PDB file of C-alpha atoms and ligand atoms in Angstrom:
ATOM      1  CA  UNK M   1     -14.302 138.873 318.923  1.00 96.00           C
ATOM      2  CA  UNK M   2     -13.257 137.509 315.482  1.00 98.00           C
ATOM      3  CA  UNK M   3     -12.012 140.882 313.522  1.00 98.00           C
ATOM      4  CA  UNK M   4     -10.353 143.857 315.443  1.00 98.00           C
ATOM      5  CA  UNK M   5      -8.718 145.923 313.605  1.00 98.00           C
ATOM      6  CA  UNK M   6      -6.638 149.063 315.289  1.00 98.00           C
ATOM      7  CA  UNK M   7      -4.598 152.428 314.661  1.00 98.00           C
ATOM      8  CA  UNK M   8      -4.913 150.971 310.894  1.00 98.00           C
ATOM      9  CA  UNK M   9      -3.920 153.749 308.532  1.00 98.00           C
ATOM     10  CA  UNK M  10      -3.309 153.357 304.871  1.00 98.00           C
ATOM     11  CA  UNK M  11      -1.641 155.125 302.402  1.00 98.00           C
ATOM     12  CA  UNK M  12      -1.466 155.498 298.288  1.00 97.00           C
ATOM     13  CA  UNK M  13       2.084 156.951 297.903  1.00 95.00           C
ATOM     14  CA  UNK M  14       1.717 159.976 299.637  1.00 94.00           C
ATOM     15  CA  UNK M  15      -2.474 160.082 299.747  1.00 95.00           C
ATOM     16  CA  UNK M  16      -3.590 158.948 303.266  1.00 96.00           C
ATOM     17  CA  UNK M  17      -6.958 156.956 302.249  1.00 98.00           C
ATOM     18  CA  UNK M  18      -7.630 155.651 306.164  1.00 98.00           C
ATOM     19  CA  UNK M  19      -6.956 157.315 309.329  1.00 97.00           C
ATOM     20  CA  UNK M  20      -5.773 155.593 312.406  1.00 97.00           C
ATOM     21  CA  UNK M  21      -9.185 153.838 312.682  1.00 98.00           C
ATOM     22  CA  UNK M  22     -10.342 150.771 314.798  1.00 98.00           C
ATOM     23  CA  UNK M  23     -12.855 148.454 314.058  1.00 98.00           C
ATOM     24  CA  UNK M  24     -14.435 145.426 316.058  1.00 98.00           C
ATOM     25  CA  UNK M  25     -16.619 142.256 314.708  1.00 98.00           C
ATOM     26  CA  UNK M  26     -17.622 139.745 317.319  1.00 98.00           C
ATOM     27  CA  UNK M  27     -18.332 136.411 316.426  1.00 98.00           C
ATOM     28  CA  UNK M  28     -21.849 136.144 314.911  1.00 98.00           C
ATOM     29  CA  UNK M  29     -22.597 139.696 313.943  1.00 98.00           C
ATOM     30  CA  UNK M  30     -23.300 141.372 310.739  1.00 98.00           C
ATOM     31  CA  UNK M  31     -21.661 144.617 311.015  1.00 98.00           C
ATOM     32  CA  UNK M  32     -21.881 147.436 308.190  1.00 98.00           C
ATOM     33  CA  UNK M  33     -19.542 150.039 307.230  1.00 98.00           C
ATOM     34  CA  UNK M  34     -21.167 153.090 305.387  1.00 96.00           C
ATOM     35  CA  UNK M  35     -19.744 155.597 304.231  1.00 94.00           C
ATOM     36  CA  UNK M  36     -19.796 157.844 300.796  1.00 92.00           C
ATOM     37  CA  UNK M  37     -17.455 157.465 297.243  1.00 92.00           C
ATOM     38  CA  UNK M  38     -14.225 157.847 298.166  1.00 94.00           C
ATOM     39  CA  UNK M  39     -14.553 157.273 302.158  1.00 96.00           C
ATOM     40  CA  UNK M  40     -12.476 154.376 301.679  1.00 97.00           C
ATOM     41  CA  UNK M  41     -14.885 151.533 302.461  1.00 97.00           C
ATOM     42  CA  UNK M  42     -12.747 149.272 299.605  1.00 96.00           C
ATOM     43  CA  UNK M  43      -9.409 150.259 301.145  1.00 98.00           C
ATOM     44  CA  UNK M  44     -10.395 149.123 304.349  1.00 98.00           C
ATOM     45  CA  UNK M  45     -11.706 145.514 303.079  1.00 98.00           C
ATOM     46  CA  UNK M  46      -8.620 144.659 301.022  1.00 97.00           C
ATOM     47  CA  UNK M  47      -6.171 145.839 303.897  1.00 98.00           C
ATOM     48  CA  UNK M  48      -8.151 143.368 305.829  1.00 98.00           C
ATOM     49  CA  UNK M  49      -7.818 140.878 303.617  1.00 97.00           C
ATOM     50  CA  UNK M  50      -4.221 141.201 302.526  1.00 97.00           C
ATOM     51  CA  UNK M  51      -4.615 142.688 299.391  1.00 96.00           C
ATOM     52  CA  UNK M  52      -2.769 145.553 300.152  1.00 97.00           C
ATOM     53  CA  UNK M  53      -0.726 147.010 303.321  1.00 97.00           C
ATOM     54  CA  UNK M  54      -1.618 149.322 306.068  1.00 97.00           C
ATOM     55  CA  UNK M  55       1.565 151.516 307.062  1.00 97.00           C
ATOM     56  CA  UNK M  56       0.216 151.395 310.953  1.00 97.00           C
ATOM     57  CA  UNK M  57      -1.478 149.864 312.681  1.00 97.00           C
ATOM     58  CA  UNK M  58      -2.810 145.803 313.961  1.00 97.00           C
ATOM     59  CA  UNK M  59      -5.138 143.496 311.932  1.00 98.00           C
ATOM     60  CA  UNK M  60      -6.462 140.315 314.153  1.00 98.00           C
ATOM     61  CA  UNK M  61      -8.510 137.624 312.958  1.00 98.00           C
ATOM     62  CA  UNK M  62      -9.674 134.683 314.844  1.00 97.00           C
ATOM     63  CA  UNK M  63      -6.645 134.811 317.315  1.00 95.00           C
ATOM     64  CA  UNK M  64      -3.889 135.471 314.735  1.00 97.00           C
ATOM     65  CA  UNK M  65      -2.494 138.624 313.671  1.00 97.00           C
ATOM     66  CA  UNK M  66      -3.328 138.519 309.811  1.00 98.00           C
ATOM     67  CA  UNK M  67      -1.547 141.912 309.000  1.00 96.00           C
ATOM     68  CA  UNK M  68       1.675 140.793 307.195  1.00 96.00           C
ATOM     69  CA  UNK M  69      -0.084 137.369 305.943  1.00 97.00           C
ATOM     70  CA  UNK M  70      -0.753 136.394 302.560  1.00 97.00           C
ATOM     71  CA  UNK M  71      -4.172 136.891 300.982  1.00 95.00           C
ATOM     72  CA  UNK M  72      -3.986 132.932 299.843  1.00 93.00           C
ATOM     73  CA  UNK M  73      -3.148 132.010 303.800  1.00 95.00           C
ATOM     74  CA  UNK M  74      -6.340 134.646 304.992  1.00 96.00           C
ATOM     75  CA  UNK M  75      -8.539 133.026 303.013  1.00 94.00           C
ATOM     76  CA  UNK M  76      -7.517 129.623 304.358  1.00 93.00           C
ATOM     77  CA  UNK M  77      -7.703 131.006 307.997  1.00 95.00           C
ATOM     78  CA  UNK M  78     -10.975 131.491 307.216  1.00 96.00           C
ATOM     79  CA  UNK M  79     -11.723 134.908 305.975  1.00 97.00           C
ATOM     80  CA  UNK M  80     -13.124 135.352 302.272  1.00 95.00           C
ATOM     81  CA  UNK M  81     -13.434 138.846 300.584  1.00 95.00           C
ATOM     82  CA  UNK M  82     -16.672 138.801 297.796  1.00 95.00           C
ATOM     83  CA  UNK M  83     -15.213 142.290 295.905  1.00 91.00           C
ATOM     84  CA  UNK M  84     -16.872 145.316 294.287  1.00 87.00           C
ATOM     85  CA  UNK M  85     -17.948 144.328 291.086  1.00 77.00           C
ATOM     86  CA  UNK M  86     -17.311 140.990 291.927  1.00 81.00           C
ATOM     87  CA  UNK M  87     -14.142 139.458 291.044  1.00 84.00           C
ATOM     88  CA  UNK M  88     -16.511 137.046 288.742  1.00 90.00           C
ATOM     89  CA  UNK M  89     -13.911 134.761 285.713  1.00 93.00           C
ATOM     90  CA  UNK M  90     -16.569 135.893 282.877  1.00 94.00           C
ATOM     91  CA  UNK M  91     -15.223 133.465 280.652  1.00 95.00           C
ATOM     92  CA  UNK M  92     -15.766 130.676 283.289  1.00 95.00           C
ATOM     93  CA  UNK M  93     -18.671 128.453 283.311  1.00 95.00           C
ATOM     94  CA  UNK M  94     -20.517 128.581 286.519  1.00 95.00           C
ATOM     95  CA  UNK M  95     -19.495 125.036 287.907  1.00 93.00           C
ATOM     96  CA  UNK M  96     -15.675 126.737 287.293  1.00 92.00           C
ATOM     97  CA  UNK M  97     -16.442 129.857 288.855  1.00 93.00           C
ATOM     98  CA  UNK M  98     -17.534 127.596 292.036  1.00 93.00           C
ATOM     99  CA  UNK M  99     -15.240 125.009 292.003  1.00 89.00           C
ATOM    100  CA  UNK M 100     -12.376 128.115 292.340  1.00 85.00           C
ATOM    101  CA  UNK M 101     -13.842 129.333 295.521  1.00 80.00           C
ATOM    102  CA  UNK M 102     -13.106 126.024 297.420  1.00 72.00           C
ATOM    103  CA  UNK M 103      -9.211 125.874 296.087  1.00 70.00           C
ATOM    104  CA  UNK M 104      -8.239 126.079 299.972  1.00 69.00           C
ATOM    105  CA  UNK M 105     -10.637 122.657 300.814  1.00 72.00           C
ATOM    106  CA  UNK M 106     -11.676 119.311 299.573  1.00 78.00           C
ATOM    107  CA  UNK M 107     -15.204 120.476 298.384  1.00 81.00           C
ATOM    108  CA  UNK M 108     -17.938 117.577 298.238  1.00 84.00           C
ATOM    109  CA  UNK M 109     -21.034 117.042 296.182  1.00 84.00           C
ATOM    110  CA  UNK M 110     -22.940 118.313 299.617  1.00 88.00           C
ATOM    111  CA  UNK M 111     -20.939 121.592 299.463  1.00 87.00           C
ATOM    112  CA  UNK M 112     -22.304 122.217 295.869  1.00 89.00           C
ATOM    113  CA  UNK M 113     -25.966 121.355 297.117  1.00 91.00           C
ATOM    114  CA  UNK M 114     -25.809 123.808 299.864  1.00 89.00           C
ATOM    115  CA  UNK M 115     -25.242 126.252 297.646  1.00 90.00           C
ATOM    116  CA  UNK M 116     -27.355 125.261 295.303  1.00 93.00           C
ATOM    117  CA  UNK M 117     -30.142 125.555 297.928  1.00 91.00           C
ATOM    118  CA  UNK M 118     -29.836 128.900 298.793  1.00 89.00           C
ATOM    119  CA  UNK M 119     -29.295 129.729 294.747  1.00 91.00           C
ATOM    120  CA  UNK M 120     -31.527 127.573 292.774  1.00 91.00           C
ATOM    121  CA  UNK M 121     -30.825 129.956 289.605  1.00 91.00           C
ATOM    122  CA  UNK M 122     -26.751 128.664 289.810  1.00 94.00           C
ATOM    123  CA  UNK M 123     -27.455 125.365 289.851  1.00 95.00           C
ATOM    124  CA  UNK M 124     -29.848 125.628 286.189  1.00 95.00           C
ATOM    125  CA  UNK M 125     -27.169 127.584 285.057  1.00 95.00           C
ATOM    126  CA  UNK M 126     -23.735 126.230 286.115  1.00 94.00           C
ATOM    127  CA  UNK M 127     -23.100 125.227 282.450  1.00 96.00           C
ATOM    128  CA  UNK M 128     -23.518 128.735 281.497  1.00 96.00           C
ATOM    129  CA  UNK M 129     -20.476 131.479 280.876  1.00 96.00           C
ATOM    130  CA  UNK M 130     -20.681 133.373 284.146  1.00 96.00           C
ATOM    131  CA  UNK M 131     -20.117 136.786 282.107  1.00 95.00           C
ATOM    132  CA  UNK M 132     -23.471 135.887 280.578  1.00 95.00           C
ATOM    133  CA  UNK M 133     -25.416 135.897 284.290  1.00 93.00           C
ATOM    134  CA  UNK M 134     -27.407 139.163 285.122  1.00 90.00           C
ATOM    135  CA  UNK M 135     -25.799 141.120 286.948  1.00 89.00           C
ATOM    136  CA  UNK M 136     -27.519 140.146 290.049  1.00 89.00           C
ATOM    137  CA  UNK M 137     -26.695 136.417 289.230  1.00 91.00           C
ATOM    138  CA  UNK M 138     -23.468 137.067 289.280  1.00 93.00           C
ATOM    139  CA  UNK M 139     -23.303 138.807 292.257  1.00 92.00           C
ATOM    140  CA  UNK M 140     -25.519 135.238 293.864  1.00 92.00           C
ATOM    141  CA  UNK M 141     -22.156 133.461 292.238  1.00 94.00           C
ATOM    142  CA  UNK M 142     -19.279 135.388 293.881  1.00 94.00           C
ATOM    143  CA  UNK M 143     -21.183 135.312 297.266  1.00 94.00           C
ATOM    144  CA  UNK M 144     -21.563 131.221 296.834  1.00 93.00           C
ATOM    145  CA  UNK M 145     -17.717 131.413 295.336  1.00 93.00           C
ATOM    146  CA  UNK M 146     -16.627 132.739 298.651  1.00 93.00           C
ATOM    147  CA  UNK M 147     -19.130 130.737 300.578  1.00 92.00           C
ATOM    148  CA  UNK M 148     -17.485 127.278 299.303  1.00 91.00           C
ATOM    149  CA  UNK M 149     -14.068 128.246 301.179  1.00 89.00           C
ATOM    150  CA  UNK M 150     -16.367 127.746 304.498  1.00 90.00           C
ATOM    151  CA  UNK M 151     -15.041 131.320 305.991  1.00 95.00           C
ATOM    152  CA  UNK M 152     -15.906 132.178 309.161  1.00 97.00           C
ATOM    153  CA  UNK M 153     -15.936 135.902 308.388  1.00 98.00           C
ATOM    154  CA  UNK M 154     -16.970 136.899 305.077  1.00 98.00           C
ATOM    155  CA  UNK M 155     -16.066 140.801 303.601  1.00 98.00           C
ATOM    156  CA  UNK M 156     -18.657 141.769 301.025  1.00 97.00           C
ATOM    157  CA  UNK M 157     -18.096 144.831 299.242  1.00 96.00           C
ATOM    158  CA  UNK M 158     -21.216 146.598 297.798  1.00 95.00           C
ATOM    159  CA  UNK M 159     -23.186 143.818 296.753  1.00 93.00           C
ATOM    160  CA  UNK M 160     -25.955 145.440 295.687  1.00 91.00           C
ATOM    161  CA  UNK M 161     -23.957 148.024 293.293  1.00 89.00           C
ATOM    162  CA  UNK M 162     -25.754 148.299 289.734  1.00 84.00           C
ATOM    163  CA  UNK M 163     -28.473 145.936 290.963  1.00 87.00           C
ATOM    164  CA  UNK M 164     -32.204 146.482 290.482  1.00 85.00           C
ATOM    165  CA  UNK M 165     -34.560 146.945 294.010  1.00 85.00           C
ATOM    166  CA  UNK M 166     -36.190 143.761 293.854  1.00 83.00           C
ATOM    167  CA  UNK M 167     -32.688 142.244 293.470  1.00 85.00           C
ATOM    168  CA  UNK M 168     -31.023 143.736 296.110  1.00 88.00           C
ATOM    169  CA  UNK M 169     -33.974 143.155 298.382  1.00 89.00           C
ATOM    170  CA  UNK M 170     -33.020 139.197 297.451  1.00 89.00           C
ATOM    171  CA  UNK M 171     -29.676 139.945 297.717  1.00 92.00           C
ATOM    172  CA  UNK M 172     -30.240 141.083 301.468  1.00 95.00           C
ATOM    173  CA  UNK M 173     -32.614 138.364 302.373  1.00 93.00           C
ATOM    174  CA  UNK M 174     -29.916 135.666 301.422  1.00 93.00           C
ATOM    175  CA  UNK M 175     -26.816 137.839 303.230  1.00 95.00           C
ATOM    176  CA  UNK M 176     -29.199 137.639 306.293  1.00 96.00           C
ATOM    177  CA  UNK M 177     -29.919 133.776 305.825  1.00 94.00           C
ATOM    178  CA  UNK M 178     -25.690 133.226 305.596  1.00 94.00           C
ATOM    179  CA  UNK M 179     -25.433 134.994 308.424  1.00 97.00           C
ATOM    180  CA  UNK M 180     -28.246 133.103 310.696  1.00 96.00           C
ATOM    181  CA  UNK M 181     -26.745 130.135 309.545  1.00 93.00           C
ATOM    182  CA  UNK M 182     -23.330 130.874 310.720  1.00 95.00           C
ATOM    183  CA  UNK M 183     -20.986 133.246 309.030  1.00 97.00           C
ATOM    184  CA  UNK M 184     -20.099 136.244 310.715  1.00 98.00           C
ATOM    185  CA  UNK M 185     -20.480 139.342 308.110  1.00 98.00           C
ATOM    186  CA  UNK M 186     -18.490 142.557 307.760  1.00 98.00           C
ATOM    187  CA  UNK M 187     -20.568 144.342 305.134  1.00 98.00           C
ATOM    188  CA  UNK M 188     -19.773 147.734 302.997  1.00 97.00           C
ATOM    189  CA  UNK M 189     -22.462 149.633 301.213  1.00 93.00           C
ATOM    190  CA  UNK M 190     -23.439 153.017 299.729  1.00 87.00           C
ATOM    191  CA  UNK M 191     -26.966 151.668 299.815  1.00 91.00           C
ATOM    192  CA  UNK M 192     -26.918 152.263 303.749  1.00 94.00           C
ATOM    193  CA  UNK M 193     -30.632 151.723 304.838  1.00 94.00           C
ATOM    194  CA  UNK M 194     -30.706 148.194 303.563  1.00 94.00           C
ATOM    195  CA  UNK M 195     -27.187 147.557 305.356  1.00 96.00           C
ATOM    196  CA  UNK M 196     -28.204 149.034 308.381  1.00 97.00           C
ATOM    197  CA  UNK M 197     -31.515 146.875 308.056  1.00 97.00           C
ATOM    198  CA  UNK M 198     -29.858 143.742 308.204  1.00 97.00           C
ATOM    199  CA  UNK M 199     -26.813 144.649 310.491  1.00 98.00           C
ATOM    200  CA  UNK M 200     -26.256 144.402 313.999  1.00 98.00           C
ATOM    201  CA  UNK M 201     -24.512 147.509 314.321  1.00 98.00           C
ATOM    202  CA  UNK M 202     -22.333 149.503 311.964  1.00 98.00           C
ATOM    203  CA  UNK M 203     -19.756 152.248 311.448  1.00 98.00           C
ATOM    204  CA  UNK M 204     -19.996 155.610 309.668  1.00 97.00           C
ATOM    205  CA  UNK M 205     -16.643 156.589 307.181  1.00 97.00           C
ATOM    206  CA  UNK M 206     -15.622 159.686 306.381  1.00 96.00           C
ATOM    207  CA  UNK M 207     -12.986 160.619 304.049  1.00 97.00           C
ATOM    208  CA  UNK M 208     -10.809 157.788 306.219  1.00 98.00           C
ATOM    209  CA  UNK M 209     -12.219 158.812 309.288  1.00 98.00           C
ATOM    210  CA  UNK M 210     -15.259 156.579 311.191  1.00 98.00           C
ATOM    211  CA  UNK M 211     -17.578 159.040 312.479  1.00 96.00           C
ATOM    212  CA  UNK M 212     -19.852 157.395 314.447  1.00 97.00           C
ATOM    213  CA  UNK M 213     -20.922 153.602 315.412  1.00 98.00           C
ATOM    214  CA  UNK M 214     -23.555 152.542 317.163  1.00 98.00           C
ATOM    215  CA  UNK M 215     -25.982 150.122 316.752  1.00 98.00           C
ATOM    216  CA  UNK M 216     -27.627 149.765 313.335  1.00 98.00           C
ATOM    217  CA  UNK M 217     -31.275 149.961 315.033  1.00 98.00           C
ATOM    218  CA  UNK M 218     -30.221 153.430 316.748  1.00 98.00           C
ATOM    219  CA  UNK M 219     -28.302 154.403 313.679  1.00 97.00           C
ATOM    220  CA  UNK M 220     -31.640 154.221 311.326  1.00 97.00           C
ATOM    221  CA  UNK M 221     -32.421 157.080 313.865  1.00 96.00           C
ATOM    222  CA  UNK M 222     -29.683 159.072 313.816  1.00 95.00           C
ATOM    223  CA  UNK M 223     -30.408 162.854 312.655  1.00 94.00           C
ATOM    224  CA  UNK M 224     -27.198 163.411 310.831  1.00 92.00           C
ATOM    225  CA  UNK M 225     -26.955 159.963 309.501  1.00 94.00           C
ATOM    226  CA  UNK M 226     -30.506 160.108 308.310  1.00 94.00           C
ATOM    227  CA  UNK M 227     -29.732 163.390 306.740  1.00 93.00           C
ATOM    228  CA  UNK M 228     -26.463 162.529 305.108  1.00 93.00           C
ATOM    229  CA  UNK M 229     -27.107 158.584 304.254  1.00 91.00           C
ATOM    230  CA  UNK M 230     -30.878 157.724 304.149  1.00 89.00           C
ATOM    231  CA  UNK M 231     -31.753 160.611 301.688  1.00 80.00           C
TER     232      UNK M 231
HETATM  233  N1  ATP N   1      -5.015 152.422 293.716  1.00 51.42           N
HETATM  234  C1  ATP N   1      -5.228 153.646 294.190  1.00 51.42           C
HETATM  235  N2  ATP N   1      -4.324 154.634 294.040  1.00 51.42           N
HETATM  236  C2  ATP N   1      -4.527 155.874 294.551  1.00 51.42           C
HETATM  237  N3  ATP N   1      -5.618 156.230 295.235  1.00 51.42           N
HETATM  238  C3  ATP N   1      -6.551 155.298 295.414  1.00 51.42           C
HETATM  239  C4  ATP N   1      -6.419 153.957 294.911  1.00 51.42           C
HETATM  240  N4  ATP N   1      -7.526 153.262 295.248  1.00 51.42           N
HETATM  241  C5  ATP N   1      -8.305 154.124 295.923  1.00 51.42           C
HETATM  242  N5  ATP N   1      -7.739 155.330 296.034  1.00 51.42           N
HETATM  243  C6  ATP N   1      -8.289 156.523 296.722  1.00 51.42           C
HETATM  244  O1  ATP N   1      -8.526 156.196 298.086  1.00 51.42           O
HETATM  245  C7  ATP N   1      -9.763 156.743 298.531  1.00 51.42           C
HETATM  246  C8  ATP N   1     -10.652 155.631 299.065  1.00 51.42           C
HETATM  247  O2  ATP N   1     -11.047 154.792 297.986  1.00 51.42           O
HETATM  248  P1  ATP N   1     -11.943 153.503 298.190  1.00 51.42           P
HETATM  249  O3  ATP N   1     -12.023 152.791 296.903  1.00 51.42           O
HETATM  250  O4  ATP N   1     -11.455 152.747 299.363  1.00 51.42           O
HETATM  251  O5  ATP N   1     -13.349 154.183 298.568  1.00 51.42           O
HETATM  252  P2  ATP N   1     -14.795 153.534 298.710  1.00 51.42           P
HETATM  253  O6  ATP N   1     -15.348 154.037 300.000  1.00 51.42           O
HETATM  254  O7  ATP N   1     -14.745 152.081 298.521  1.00 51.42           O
HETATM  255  O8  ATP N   1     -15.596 154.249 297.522  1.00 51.42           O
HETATM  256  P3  ATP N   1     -16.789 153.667 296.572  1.00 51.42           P
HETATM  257  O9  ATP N   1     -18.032 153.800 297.384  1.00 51.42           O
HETATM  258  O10 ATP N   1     -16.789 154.626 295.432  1.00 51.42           O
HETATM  259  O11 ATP N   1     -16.457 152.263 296.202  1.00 51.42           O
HETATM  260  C9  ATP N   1     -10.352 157.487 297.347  1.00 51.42           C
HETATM  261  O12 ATP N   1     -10.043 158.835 297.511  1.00 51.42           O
HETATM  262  C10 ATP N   1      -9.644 156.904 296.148  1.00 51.42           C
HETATM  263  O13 ATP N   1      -9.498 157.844 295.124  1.00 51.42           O
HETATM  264 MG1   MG N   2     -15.582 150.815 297.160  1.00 51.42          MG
END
């Protein structure tokens, strides 16, 4: 197992956003966490990766607890967060935007070209102001950013938001390839049948609660969750 995560509640002042749940990757797995607006699938991936506090509760990653560490000192462990909306320096060339994501490593020219070969588009452009990519380019560049700190685990957080079909379809395909090549995946989406297509097995949220988990095959089957995620 590389992620468990227990009893972890977290709180906005006096809002509970996550209740006392638990959560398990193993080594190897995409897992997906679905859930609605609100259901705190965010809250849950920055807690994880230091970004803010749970006030119960145990965070493990790769044999260390991670739950008081410093997001800088996660990342080096080995853990990189791709956010909602991106996290993207729009006034950063791409080359900048990439050479940022390896600020915990010596990065080589071979680093770049592995990158390059899974996003051809990044390496025409990497001269270009990232806030001038499309928005699915720029999701391509903060998945590469965060690839270029080598993690082990990687936290992506709705990459397909405000993206066109055929993008995210692209988008999926290339989370898929990362993850046959190595990188364990702990994915969060509203878009939940392409999640659950590419994921092992996932977890339902509810207004801070998980629901339900399963495997993604017999979750694609599931009555309620068809009725209340696959539309
Ligand atoms: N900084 C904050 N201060 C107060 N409440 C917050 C804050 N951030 C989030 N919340 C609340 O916590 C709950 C969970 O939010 P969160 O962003 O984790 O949900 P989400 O599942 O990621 O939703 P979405 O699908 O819309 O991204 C929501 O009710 C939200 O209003
Ligand atoms: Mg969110």
């Amino acid at each position: 197992m590389i992620l468990s995560v227990k009893n972890l509640s977290v709180n906005y002042g006096a809002i509970r956003a996550i209740s006392n749940i638990s959560l398990e990757v193993n080594s190897g797995e995409t897992v997906a966490l679905i859930g609605a607006n609100g259901a705190g699938k965010t809250t849950i991936l920055r807690t994880i990766s230091g970004l803010l506090r749970g006030t119960a509760g145990e965070i493990h990653f790769d044999g260390m607890d991670i739950s008081q560490m410093k997001p800088h000192k996660i990342v080096s462990a080995g853990l990189s967060h791709v956010p909602e909306r991106r996290g993207i320096f729009a006034n950063l060339t791409v080359l900048e935007n990439l050479q940022m994501g390896g600020f915990t490593q010596k990065l080589n020219a071979t680093d770049f070209d592995e990158v390059y070969s899974i996003f051809p588009r990044l390496l025409e452009r990497r001269k270009q102001l990232a806030g001038t990519l499309s928005g699915g380019e720029q999701q391509m560049l903060a998945i590469s950013r965060a690839l270029l700190s080598r993690p082990k685990l990687m936290l992506l957080d709705e990459p397909s938001l405000g993206l066109a079909p055929q993008i995210n379809k692209s988008i999926f395909d290339t989370i898929q390839k990362i993850n046959k090549k190595g990188t364990t995946v702990l994915l969060v989406e509203q878009n939940a049948f392409a999640a659950l297509k590419i994921s092992h097995r996932a977890y339902v949220l509810e207004t801070g609660n998980i629901v339900l988990t399963d495997k993604s095959e017999a979750l694609l089957k599931n009555e309620s969750v068809k009725k209340a995620y696959l539309g």
